[in-house]
Each structure stands twice: as structure tokens, then as C-alpha cells.
PDB file of C-alpha atoms in Angstrom:
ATOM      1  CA  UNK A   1     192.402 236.424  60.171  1.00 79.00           C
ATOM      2  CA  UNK A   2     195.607 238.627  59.260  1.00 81.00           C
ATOM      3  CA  UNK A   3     195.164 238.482  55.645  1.00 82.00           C
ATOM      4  CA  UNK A   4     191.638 238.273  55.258  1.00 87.00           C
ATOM      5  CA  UNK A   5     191.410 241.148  57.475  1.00 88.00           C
ATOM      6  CA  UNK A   6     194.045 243.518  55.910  1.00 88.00           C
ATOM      7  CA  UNK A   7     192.801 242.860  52.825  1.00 88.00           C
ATOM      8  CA  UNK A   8     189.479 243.494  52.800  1.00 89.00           C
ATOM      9  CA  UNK A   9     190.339 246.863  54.590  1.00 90.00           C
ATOM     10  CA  UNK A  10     192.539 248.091  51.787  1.00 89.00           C
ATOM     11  CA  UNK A  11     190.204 246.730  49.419  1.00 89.00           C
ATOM     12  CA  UNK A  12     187.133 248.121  50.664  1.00 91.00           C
ATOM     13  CA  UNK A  13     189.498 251.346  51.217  1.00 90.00           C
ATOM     14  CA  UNK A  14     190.749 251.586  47.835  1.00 89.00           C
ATOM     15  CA  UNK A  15     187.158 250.810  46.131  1.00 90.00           C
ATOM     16  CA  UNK A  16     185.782 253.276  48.497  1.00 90.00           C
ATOM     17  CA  UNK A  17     188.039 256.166  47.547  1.00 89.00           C
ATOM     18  CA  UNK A  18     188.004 255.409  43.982  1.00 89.00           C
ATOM     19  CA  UNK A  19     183.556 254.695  43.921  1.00 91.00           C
ATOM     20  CA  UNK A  20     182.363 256.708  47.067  1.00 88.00           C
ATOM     21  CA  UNK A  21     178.941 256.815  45.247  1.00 91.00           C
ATOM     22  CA  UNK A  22     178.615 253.329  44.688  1.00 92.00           C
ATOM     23  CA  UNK A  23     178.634 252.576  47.987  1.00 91.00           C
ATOM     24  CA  UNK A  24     176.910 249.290  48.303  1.00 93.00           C
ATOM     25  CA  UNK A  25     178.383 247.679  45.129  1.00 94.00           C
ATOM     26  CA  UNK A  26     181.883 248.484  46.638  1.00 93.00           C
ATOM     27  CA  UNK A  27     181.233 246.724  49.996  1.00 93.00           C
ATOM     28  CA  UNK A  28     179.859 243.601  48.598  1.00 94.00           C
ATOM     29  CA  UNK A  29     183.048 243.061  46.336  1.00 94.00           C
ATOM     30  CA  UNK A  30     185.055 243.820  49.097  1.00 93.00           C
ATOM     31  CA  UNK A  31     183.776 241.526  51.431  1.00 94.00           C
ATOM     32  CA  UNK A  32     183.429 238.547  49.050  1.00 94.00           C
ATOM     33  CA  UNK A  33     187.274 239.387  48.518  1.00 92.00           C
ATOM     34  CA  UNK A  34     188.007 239.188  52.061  1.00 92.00           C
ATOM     35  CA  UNK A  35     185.421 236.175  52.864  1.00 93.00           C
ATOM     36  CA  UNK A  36     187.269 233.878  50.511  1.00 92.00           C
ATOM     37  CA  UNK A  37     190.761 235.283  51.210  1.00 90.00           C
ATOM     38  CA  UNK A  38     189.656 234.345  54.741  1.00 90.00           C
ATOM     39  CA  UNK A  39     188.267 230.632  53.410  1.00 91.00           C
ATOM     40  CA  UNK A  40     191.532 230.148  51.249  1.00 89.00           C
ATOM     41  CA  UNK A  41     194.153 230.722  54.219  1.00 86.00           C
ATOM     42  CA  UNK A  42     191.832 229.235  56.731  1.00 88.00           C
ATOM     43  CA  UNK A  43     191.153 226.319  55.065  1.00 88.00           C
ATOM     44  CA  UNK A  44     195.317 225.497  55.066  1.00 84.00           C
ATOM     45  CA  UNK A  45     195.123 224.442  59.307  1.00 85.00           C
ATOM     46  CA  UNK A  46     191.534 223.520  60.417  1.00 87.00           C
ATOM     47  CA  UNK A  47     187.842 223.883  60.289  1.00 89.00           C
ATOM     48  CA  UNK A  48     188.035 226.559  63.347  1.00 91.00           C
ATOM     49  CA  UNK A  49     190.527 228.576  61.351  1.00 89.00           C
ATOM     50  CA  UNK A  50     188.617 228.837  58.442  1.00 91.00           C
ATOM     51  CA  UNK A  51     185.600 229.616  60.165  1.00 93.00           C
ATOM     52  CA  UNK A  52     188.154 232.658  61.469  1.00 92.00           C
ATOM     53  CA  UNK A  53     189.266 233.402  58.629  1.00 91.00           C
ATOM     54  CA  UNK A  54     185.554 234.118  57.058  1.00 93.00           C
ATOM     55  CA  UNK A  55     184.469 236.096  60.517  1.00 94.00           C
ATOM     56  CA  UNK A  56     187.739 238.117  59.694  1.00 92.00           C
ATOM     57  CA  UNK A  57     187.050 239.262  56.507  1.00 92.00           C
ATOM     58  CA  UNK A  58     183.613 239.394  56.645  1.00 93.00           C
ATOM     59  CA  UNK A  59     183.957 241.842  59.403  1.00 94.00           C
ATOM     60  CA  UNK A  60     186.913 243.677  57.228  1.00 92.00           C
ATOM     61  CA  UNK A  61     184.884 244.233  54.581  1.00 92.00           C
ATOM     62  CA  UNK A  62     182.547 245.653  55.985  1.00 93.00           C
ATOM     63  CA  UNK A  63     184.430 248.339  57.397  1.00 92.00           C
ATOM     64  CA  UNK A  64     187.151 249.241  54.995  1.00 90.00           C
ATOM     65  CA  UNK A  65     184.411 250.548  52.451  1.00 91.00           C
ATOM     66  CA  UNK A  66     183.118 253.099  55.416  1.00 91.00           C
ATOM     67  CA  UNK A  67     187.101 254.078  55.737  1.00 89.00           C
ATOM     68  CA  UNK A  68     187.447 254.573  51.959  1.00 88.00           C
ATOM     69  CA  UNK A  69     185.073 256.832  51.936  1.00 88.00           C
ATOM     70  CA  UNK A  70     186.413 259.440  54.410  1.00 89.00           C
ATOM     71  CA  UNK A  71     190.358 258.295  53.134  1.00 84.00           C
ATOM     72  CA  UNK A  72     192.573 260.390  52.289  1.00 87.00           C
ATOM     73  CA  UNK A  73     195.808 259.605  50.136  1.00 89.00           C
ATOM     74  CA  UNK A  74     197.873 258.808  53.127  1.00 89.00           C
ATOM     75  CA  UNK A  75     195.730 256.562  54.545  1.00 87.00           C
ATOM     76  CA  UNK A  76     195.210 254.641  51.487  1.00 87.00           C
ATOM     77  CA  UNK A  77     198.934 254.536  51.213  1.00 89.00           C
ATOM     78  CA  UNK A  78     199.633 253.527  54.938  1.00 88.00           C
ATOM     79  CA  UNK A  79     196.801 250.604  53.483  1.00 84.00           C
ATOM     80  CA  UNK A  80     198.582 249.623  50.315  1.00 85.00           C
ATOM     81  CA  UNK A  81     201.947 249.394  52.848  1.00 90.00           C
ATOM     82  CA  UNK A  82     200.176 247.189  55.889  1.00 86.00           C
ATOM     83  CA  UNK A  83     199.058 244.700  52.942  1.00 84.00           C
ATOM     84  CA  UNK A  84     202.279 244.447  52.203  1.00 88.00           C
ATOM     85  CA  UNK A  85     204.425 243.925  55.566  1.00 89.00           C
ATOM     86  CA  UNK A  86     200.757 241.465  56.513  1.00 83.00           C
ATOM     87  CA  UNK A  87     201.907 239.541  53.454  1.00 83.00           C
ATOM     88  CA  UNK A  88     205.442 239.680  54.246  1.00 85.00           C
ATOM     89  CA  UNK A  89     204.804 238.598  58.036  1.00 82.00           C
ATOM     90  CA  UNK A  90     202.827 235.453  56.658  1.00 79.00           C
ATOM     91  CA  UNK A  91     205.297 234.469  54.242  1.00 80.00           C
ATOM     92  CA  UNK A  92     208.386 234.620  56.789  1.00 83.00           C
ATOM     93  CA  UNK A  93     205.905 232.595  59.432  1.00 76.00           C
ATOM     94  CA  UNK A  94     205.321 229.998  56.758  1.00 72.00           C
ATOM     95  CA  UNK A  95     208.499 229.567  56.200  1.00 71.00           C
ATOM     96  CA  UNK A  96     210.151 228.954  59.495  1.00 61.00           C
TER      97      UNK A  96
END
């Protein structure tokens, strides 16, 4: 749920800021992201986790579109630096 999560919030966030008038466009891309971002990880443990992982980001992005559009350049960066640390966290918990 981490990764599908984060990143369909900075997604949506991103799109959002960058197309605030194609609103609708913008959230289905970014939840499709974060659905099979969601599938992809969850699909690595179990059938639970992947179902999860596609709750996650289906909920994610959702949201991270309504976010982009009232962002403001530090939120999108505070975004762009949580996917990174998320991504960071996952790869040092895969590894040990």
C-alpha cells in the first residue's frame, strides 16, 4: 500500500498542478498508475496484498488529483521527496 499510495498522490499531484483544467483526464491516469503500481508490488507476497495494494492506490489516486489542484510548489516538492524516502524505505526492507 506504501508505494501504490505515495505514488498515485504525487502523481495525481503533479498532473493536477501541471492540467488543473483537465481534471478528469488527470485522475484517471493517476489512478490506473497507482492501481497497477499497487497490483505489481502486491502481487510479490499474496492475493490479500495485492488486493491492498489496488485499494491503496485506487484510493490515492483519487485524491492526489484534488491536492494538485490547490498545490503549491512546496507541496509538490515535499511530494516528489516522500516518493523518494517511500522508495528508499522499500528498497532497504527488501533487502534485509
Amino acid at each position: 500500500m506504501l508505494s501504490s499510495g505515495m505514488m498515485g498522490i504525487a502523481i495525481g499531484t503533479v498532473l493536477g498542478q501541471s492540467f488543473p483544467t483537465h481534471y478528469t483526464v488527470v485522475t484517471i491516469i493517476s489512478t490506473l498508475v497507482a492501481v497497477v503500481i499497487g497490483a505489481i508490488f502486491g502481487a510479490l507476497v499474496d492475493y490479500q496484498t495485492l488486493l491492498s495494494g489496488i485499494s491503496g492506490g485506487l484510493m490515492a489516486g483519487i485524491m492526489g488529483p484534488m491536492i494538485g489542484v490547490v498545490a503549491d510548489f512546496g507541496l509538490i516538492t515535499f511530494c516528489t521527496i516522500l516518493v523518494y524516502l517511500t522508495f528508499g524505505l522499500l528498497c532497504f526492507s527488501v533487502r534485509s
